[in-house]
């Protein structure tokens, strides 16, 4: 009722007073609404893509930190080498006894199959360690908008690691002449008379290091790969 | 209210409509018309919003594209860096295939090495097998060929348009000839990084390498371009929204770095015999230990002793506790415990243990603030009695510094103090360091001023020890040929107790490396140095030895065989013939004409009657074979060439001419025990009955100069040189022939007393007192080139600066430079070596000196390279361990001097003879080995060439 009264009836004697204004308004509302919705959706897409590109940049940064960290390390245990012991167990690939984290690692293969993430815990048994880490092997803290390191509520307070990020490291042996061909960690190459190749000992293979950086947002249920980087250590 | 609201809301529309309608009325004669202007406006808004949406969509797409581009750039950069790492390794391997006798690589030689056009003037150049384990695909003449051959084995190639499909040399166009060589560049094919590029449509990251020889001849520029995505059909990077490969473009990144072709040693010391680093000895550089016979008694490839033991009992207790902690908790084997490390920090004593032992708080704190606790920290904490962070040195050492006048806190060993305070002299790394007078660099009390006060401001020789003094027992790596497990097994499970003192390896390296191959520890022996001394020998071109002796004496050469020294003036040149009556010589100078060998050793092996040359000056002299002299207070200028017969491989070479003092006699005489078949009549008669039953087990007599020699002619002292330099000044170099076999007795040099060894005369800068300027290039390459000689620098009681008791001789001051070569080398006293040490003798049980009369004798571990003081318990059988010396009159003594010459004649373990004087132990002195790979090597040492990355030349391109 309240809506009808101002709208002149076609048969009414009341002078016409813009009776289609409501239609126009409704139509305009619809049109403008569509536009606004499109704008909002664009904004959402914009934010999403902006966030993606930002996260991609972060992923590249985190991958490069691992690269820098491993840059000066030898491939295998430089003290005892890489070898199969009497029980045919591979030695010198995983972290040494006494190593507690990346700051202790003395060779590249110690990083193989490890995750460095904010939810990581000390110890190698569960395959993850606190992270993400920087080129010095230290955990990268989260920083608020004002540039302050966010601290937890423990006593004494400790920096909160960069949330949501995971650095996943894989190290694999590759063929010395073909970067795309990979081998088991304990592999050796036999001599090849056709090329004069004298064979390759267990510790002489080039290594390919791959860092996969993943991100899990606050409302995500799974990690999403944001970037990866691979390089060969000849 | 709602109605009012609607009305209210409708008013503007209506009003607006009226205004526009009014205009319509005028146009249409008063008939009211409505045109849906609101819709028009709405659609305008729609257009605006739509435009904004499109703009934002475009912007967000741009963001995505930027992110994608960034990913590709990073991927390309990663490929380029991988290519650079591979290129550096390939170039390093290619260069290391070339073993050159020439000592330095200059522009001309480097250029010829690259192209494979070396000539005879370049010395020998041997090309080794390819290091990738494959047969060369082409004939390798130079480094460029070696690179092409190595890259020919590359697989996973990308056959993309515009890239070479095979490695090869080429001639570039449009390059700057002042920067680059204009031909014989090497480029490789485009090589896939990870994807299998043989799969159809594969577009993975890849790299392409170019090796560009530079115009200077010694450097090679590696230029690597990495691509993010490239395949036979193009790139996977779609530019500007393109949807097909046709509009794709490559994203690449180019980086470059220069590498220098050089010849340089890899370690401060490389030895096939044991390396023993004693107290007050520091090494700046790595040690290479090729000794592997670890099962022998004392068969430890490397043994190091703490610099801080024996100073104070309480400090010793703290150090013992620290070492125990290291043995259990030192994860990385550097004898340092990281204070914040969860495992290593457990090796430090807790508060309760500290209290129980009476150790003050902070006794094991990190005094140097480097994150580690090591022996130096414990030492600083112990002596810093006022806890101000500084350990003030003695008044003598702090004089002339900003710390003069402060109360001394450490005065127990000034030699050690100087060793620590003077370590790493170039503190600000500007290349200017030391004292104005180079002789002061090795002295406790300098006379001249520092060359760079900035170094002193950073703690160098500033009279205090503190965190600025970057101490390490070994600042480098210890590289072993043997395995860790075999050494540990031979020592009951652990060898940790044999390695004392903190080791500070280069960043990213471990302190120890076991199982090293020949690429890391080149198997050098005496044959490697046969030609190395040739350049030095050539400039030992002064007058004949006898001529120079006669000139010093002022007599004719012909009178020397009968010259009798009257010794009327002990400061003038004197010459005592070895065949003079010992009693006569004693009557003149109070000393015998003979002496034990090694001199002053409690465990000697022979006696020598020595001609004695005293107060003489020699210049560029050759000392003839068989001289076996004692030079006292002599000066040698230029290159001194010690001659010897080189074919000395007879099993009993060291025994021919051996002497002993028969019971009841006072003079040494030749031993008469049979040494070969010629000592039996059967050798000449052929009758079996004229020889013993084991006659055939005796060797044949030696062949010397092509003839079999028997009887007294076999005296090998005449075919070798065993020389002692006492209180001598050597200005220049000493070089010798290269005996085929190491005979520790027959070919030996000993520098005793106040030996001074330098490349410039510390007393006289005149040309007459210094080597010729034209000789300095070779002299600077090596102060000592004595392959297969046993060399003792400093005696078993070398005089030091630090000894303050009365009657002490002037201090020893030895400064060696360049490639120092010996069969086995011992250095004691006050010495510094800038360069690298090469030992040639590899002791093997049953070979060389460990084979006598066909029987294996001795222990390979007893042949060792000893820096500093060790004793028989450590395997240094000739020496005495200062810790075991008896204390007489409150100080340790090394023996008793019966003839007043200041040299002990009776061992300290014997009762003191009447009228004799106890000779004190003058202290540990100090020895610094400073690895300097930039010192040019002498020609003739066949070492593989090295590729030295020039880090400052790294550039990133597009």
Coordinates of C-alpha atoms in Angstrom, one line a residue, chain B residues 459-741:
Chain B
X459 CA 94.5 -5.2 17.9
X460 CA 97.7 -6.2 16.1
X461 CA 100.7 -6.0 18.4
X462 CA 98.8 -3.6 20.7
X463 CA 100.2 -5.0 24.0
X464 CA 97.0 -6.8 25.0
X465 CA 95.2 -10.0 24.0
X466 CA 91.4 -9.7 23.5
X467 CA 88.6 -10.5 21.2
X468 CA 90.4 -8.6 18.4
X469 CA 93.1 -11.2 18.2
X470 CA 91.7 -13.8 15.8
X471 CA 93.4 -16.9 17.1
X472 CA 93.3 -20.3 15.6
X473 CA 95.7 -23.2 15.9
X474 CA 95.0 -24.0 12.3
X475 CA 93.1 -21.4 10.3
X476 CA 92.2 -23.7 7.5
X477 CA 91.3 -27.4 6.9
X478 CA 93.1 -30.5 7.8
X479 CA 92.9 -32.8 4.8
X480 CA 93.8 -36.5 5.2
X481 CA 94.4 -39.1 2.7
X482 CA 93.6 -41.8 5.3
X483 CA 90.1 -42.5 6.4
X484 CA 88.7 -41.4 9.7
X485 CA 87.6 -44.9 10.6
X486 CA 91.0 -46.5 10.0
X487 CA 92.8 -43.9 12.1
X488 CA 90.2 -44.1 14.8
X489 CA 90.4 -47.9 14.8
X490 CA 94.2 -47.7 15.2
X491 CA 93.9 -45.4 18.2
X492 CA 91.3 -47.5 20.1
X493 CA 88.3 -45.7 18.7
X494 CA 89.2 -42.1 18.8
X495 CA 92.1 -39.8 17.8
X496 CA 90.6 -36.7 19.3
X497 CA 93.2 -36.4 22.0
X498 CA 95.9 -36.0 19.3
X499 CA 94.4 -32.9 17.9
X500 CA 94.5 -30.0 20.3
X501 CA 93.7 -26.4 19.6
X502 CA 90.8 -24.7 17.8
X503 CA 90.6 -25.2 14.0
X504 CA 88.8 -22.5 12.1
X505 CA 88.0 -23.7 8.6
X506 CA 86.9 -21.4 5.8
X507 CA 83.2 -20.6 5.8
X508 CA 81.1 -23.5 4.6
X509 CA 83.9 -26.1 5.0
X510 CA 84.5 -28.6 7.7
X511 CA 87.6 -28.6 9.8
X512 CA 88.7 -32.0 8.7
X513 CA 88.4 -33.9 5.5
X514 CA 89.3 -37.6 5.2
X515 CA 89.8 -39.9 2.3
X516 CA 91.0 -37.1 0.0
X517 CA 92.2 -38.2 -3.4
X518 CA 95.2 -37.2 -5.5
X519 CA 93.3 -34.2 -6.9
X520 CA 93.3 -32.7 -3.4
X521 CA 96.6 -34.0 -2.2
X522 CA 99.0 -34.3 -5.2
X523 CA 101.5 -37.2 -4.8
X524 CA 104.6 -35.1 -5.0
X525 CA 108.0 -36.7 -4.4
X526 CA 111.6 -35.8 -5.0
X527 CA 111.2 -36.4 -8.7
X528 CA 108.6 -33.6 -8.8
X529 CA 111.3 -31.2 -7.8
X530 CA 114.3 -32.5 -9.8
X531 CA 114.0 -29.6 -12.2
X532 CA 112.5 -27.1 -9.7
X533 CA 115.8 -25.9 -8.4
X534 CA 117.4 -25.4 -11.8
X535 CA 116.7 -21.7 -12.0
X536 CA 118.1 -21.2 -8.5
X537 CA 121.1 -23.4 -9.2
X538 CA 121.9 -21.4 -12.3
X539 CA 122.4 -18.2 -10.3
X540 CA 124.7 -19.9 -7.8
X541 CA 127.4 -18.8 -10.1
X542 CA 129.9 -17.1 -7.8
X543 CA 133.5 -18.1 -7.5
X544 CA 134.4 -21.6 -6.5
X545 CA 134.0 -22.5 -2.9
X546 CA 137.7 -23.0 -2.3
X547 CA 138.4 -19.7 -4.0
X548 CA 136.0 -17.9 -1.8
X549 CA 137.4 -19.6 1.3
X550 CA 140.9 -18.6 0.3
X551 CA 139.8 -15.1 -0.4
X552 CA 138.3 -14.9 3.1
X553 CA 141.5 -16.1 4.6
X554 CA 143.7 -14.1 2.4
X555 CA 145.7 -17.1 1.2
X556 CA 146.2 -18.9 -2.1
X557 CA 143.8 -21.7 -3.0
X558 CA 146.6 -24.1 -3.3
X559 CA 147.5 -23.7 0.3
X560 CA 144.2 -24.8 1.7
X561 CA 144.9 -28.5 1.8
X562 CA 147.7 -27.8 4.2
X563 CA 146.4 -24.7 5.8
X564 CA 146.7 -24.7 9.6
X565 CA 144.5 -22.2 11.4
X566 CA 146.4 -20.4 14.1
X567 CA 143.3 -18.7 15.5
X568 CA 145.2 -15.7 16.6
X569 CA 142.1 -13.5 16.2
X570 CA 138.8 -15.2 16.8
X571 CA 136.9 -12.5 15.1
X572 CA 138.7 -12.9 11.8
X573 CA 137.9 -15.6 9.2
X574 CA 139.1 -19.0 10.3
X575 CA 139.4 -22.4 8.7
X576 CA 140.1 -25.6 10.6
X577 CA 140.8 -28.6 8.4
X578 CA 138.9 -31.7 9.3
X579 CA 142.0 -33.7 9.5
X580 CA 143.6 -31.4 12.1
X581 CA 144.3 -33.1 15.4
X582 CA 141.2 -32.7 17.6
X583 CA 143.4 -31.7 20.5
X584 CA 144.8 -28.9 18.5
X585 CA 141.4 -27.6 17.6
X586 CA 140.3 -27.8 21.1
X587 CA 143.3 -25.9 22.2
X588 CA 142.5 -23.1 19.9
X589 CA 138.7 -22.7 20.2
X590 CA 137.7 -25.1 23.0
X591 CA 135.6 -27.2 20.7
X592 CA 136.1 -30.5 19.0
X593 CA 136.6 -30.9 15.3
X594 CA 134.0 -33.6 15.3
X595 CA 130.4 -33.7 16.5
X596 CA 127.4 -35.9 16.9
X597 CA 124.8 -36.0 14.2
X598 CA 122.1 -34.7 14.6
X599 CA 123.8 -32.0 16.5
X600 CA 122.8 -31.8 20.1
X601 CA 120.5 -34.7 19.8
X602 CA 120.2 -37.2 22.7
X603 CA 119.6 -39.8 20.1
X604 CA 122.3 -39.4 17.5
X605 CA 123.1 -41.7 14.6
X606 CA 126.6 -40.8 13.5
X607 CA 129.7 -38.6 14.0
X608 CA 131.2 -36.1 11.5
X609 CA 134.6 -34.7 11.4
X610 CA 133.8 -31.3 10.0
X611 CA 135.9 -28.6 8.4
X612 CA 135.1 -25.5 10.3
X613 CA 134.6 -22.2 8.5
X614 CA 134.2 -19.3 10.7
X615 CA 133.5 -15.5 10.2
X616 CA 133.4 -15.8 6.5
X617 CA 131.2 -14.4 3.8
X618 CA 130.2 -16.4 0.7
X619 CA 128.4 -15.2 -2.3
X620 CA 126.4 -17.3 -4.8
X621 CA 128.5 -20.2 -3.8
X622 CA 128.4 -23.9 -4.6
X623 CA 129.3 -26.1 -1.6
X624 CA 131.0 -29.1 -3.1
X625 CA 129.8 -32.7 -2.4
X626 CA 131.4 -34.2 0.6
X627 CA 132.2 -30.9 2.3
X628 CA 130.2 -31.8 5.4
X629 CA 131.1 -28.5 6.9
X630 CA 130.4 -26.5 10.0
X631 CA 129.9 -22.9 9.2
X632 CA 130.0 -20.6 12.2
X633 CA 129.1 -16.9 12.1
X634 CA 129.2 -17.0 8.3
X635 CA 127.1 -15.0 5.9
X636 CA 125.8 -16.5 2.7
X637 CA 124.6 -14.0 0.1
X638 CA 122.5 -14.9 -3.0
X639 CA 121.9 -18.5 -3.8
X640 CA 123.9 -21.2 -2.0
X641 CA 124.0 -24.5 -3.9
X642 CA 124.7 -27.6 -1.8
X643 CA 126.0 -30.3 -4.1
X644 CA 125.4 -34.0 -3.6
X645 CA 125.6 -37.3 -5.5
X646 CA 122.0 -38.1 -6.5
X647 CA 122.2 -41.8 -7.3
X648 CA 122.2 -42.8 -3.6
X649 CA 119.8 -45.8 -3.7
X650 CA 122.0 -48.4 -2.2
X651 CA 120.3 -50.1 0.7
X652 CA 123.2 -49.3 3.0
X653 CA 124.0 -45.9 1.7
X654 CA 123.7 -44.3 5.2
X655 CA 125.9 -46.9 6.8
X656 CA 129.0 -46.5 4.6
X657 CA 131.3 -44.2 6.5
X658 CA 129.3 -44.4 9.7
X659 CA 131.3 -43.7 12.9
X660 CA 131.1 -44.4 16.5
X661 CA 133.4 -44.0 19.6
X662 CA 134.7 -47.3 20.7
X663 CA 134.5 -48.1 24.3
X664 CA 137.5 -46.6 26.1
X665 CA 138.3 -44.2 23.4
X666 CA 137.5 -40.5 22.9
X667 CA 137.5 -40.0 19.2
X668 CA 135.0 -41.3 16.6
X669 CA 136.3 -44.0 14.3
X670 CA 134.8 -45.7 11.3
X671 CA 132.6 -48.7 12.0
X672 CA 134.0 -52.0 10.6
X673 CA 130.9 -54.2 10.5
X674 CA 130.5 -55.8 7.1
X675 CA 128.0 -54.0 4.9
X676 CA 128.2 -55.7 1.6
X677 CA 129.7 -58.7 -0.1
X678 CA 133.0 -56.9 -0.7
X679 CA 133.7 -56.9 3.0
X680 CA 134.4 -60.7 2.6
X681 CA 137.3 -62.3 0.9
X682 CA 134.8 -64.5 -1.0
X683 CA 133.9 -61.4 -3.0
X684 CA 137.4 -61.5 -4.6
X685 CA 138.3 -65.2 -4.4
X686 CA 134.9 -66.6 -5.1
X687 CA 135.4 -69.3 -2.6
X688 CA 132.4 -70.1 -0.5
X689 CA 134.6 -70.7 2.5
X690 CA 135.9 -67.2 2.3
X691 CA 132.6 -65.8 3.5
X692 CA 129.9 -66.3 6.0
X693 CA 126.9 -68.6 5.5
X694 CA 124.7 -65.6 5.0
X695 CA 127.0 -64.1 2.4
X696 CA 124.3 -64.0 -0.2
X697 CA 122.0 -62.0 2.0
X698 CA 124.5 -59.1 1.9
X699 CA 124.1 -56.6 -0.9
X700 CA 126.6 -56.0 -3.7
X701 CA 128.9 -53.0 -3.1
X702 CA 127.6 -49.7 -4.3
X703 CA 128.2 -48.4 -7.8
X704 CA 129.2 -44.8 -7.7
X705 CA 129.9 -42.8 -10.8
X706 CA 129.5 -45.9 -12.9
X707 CA 132.1 -48.0 -11.0
X708 CA 131.8 -50.5 -8.2
X709 CA 133.5 -49.1 -5.1
X710 CA 134.8 -51.0 -2.1
X711 CA 136.7 -50.4 1.0
X712 CA 137.1 -46.8 2.2
X713 CA 136.0 -45.5 -1.2
X714 CA 132.5 -46.5 -0.2
X715 CA 132.4 -43.7 2.4
X716 CA 129.2 -42.0 1.3
X717 CA 130.0 -39.0 3.4
X718 CA 132.2 -38.1 0.4
X719 CA 129.2 -38.3 -1.9
X720 CA 126.8 -36.3 0.1
X721 CA 126.6 -33.2 2.3
X722 CA 125.7 -33.0 5.9
X723 CA 126.2 -29.3 6.8
X724 CA 125.6 -27.4 10.0
X725 CA 125.1 -23.6 9.9
X726 CA 125.6 -22.1 13.3
X727 CA 124.9 -18.5 14.1
X728 CA 124.9 -17.8 10.3
X729 CA 123.1 -15.2 8.3
X730 CA 121.6 -16.5 5.0
X731 CA 120.5 -13.7 2.7
X732 CA 118.9 -15.4 -0.2
X733 CA 118.1 -19.0 -0.9
X734 CA 119.6 -22.4 -0.4
X735 CA 119.2 -25.0 -3.1
X736 CA 120.5 -28.5 -3.4
X737 CA 120.8 -31.4 -5.8
X738 CA 118.0 -33.9 -5.7
X739 CA 119.1 -37.2 -4.3
X740 CA 117.1 -40.1 -5.6
X741 CA 116.6 -41.5 -2.1

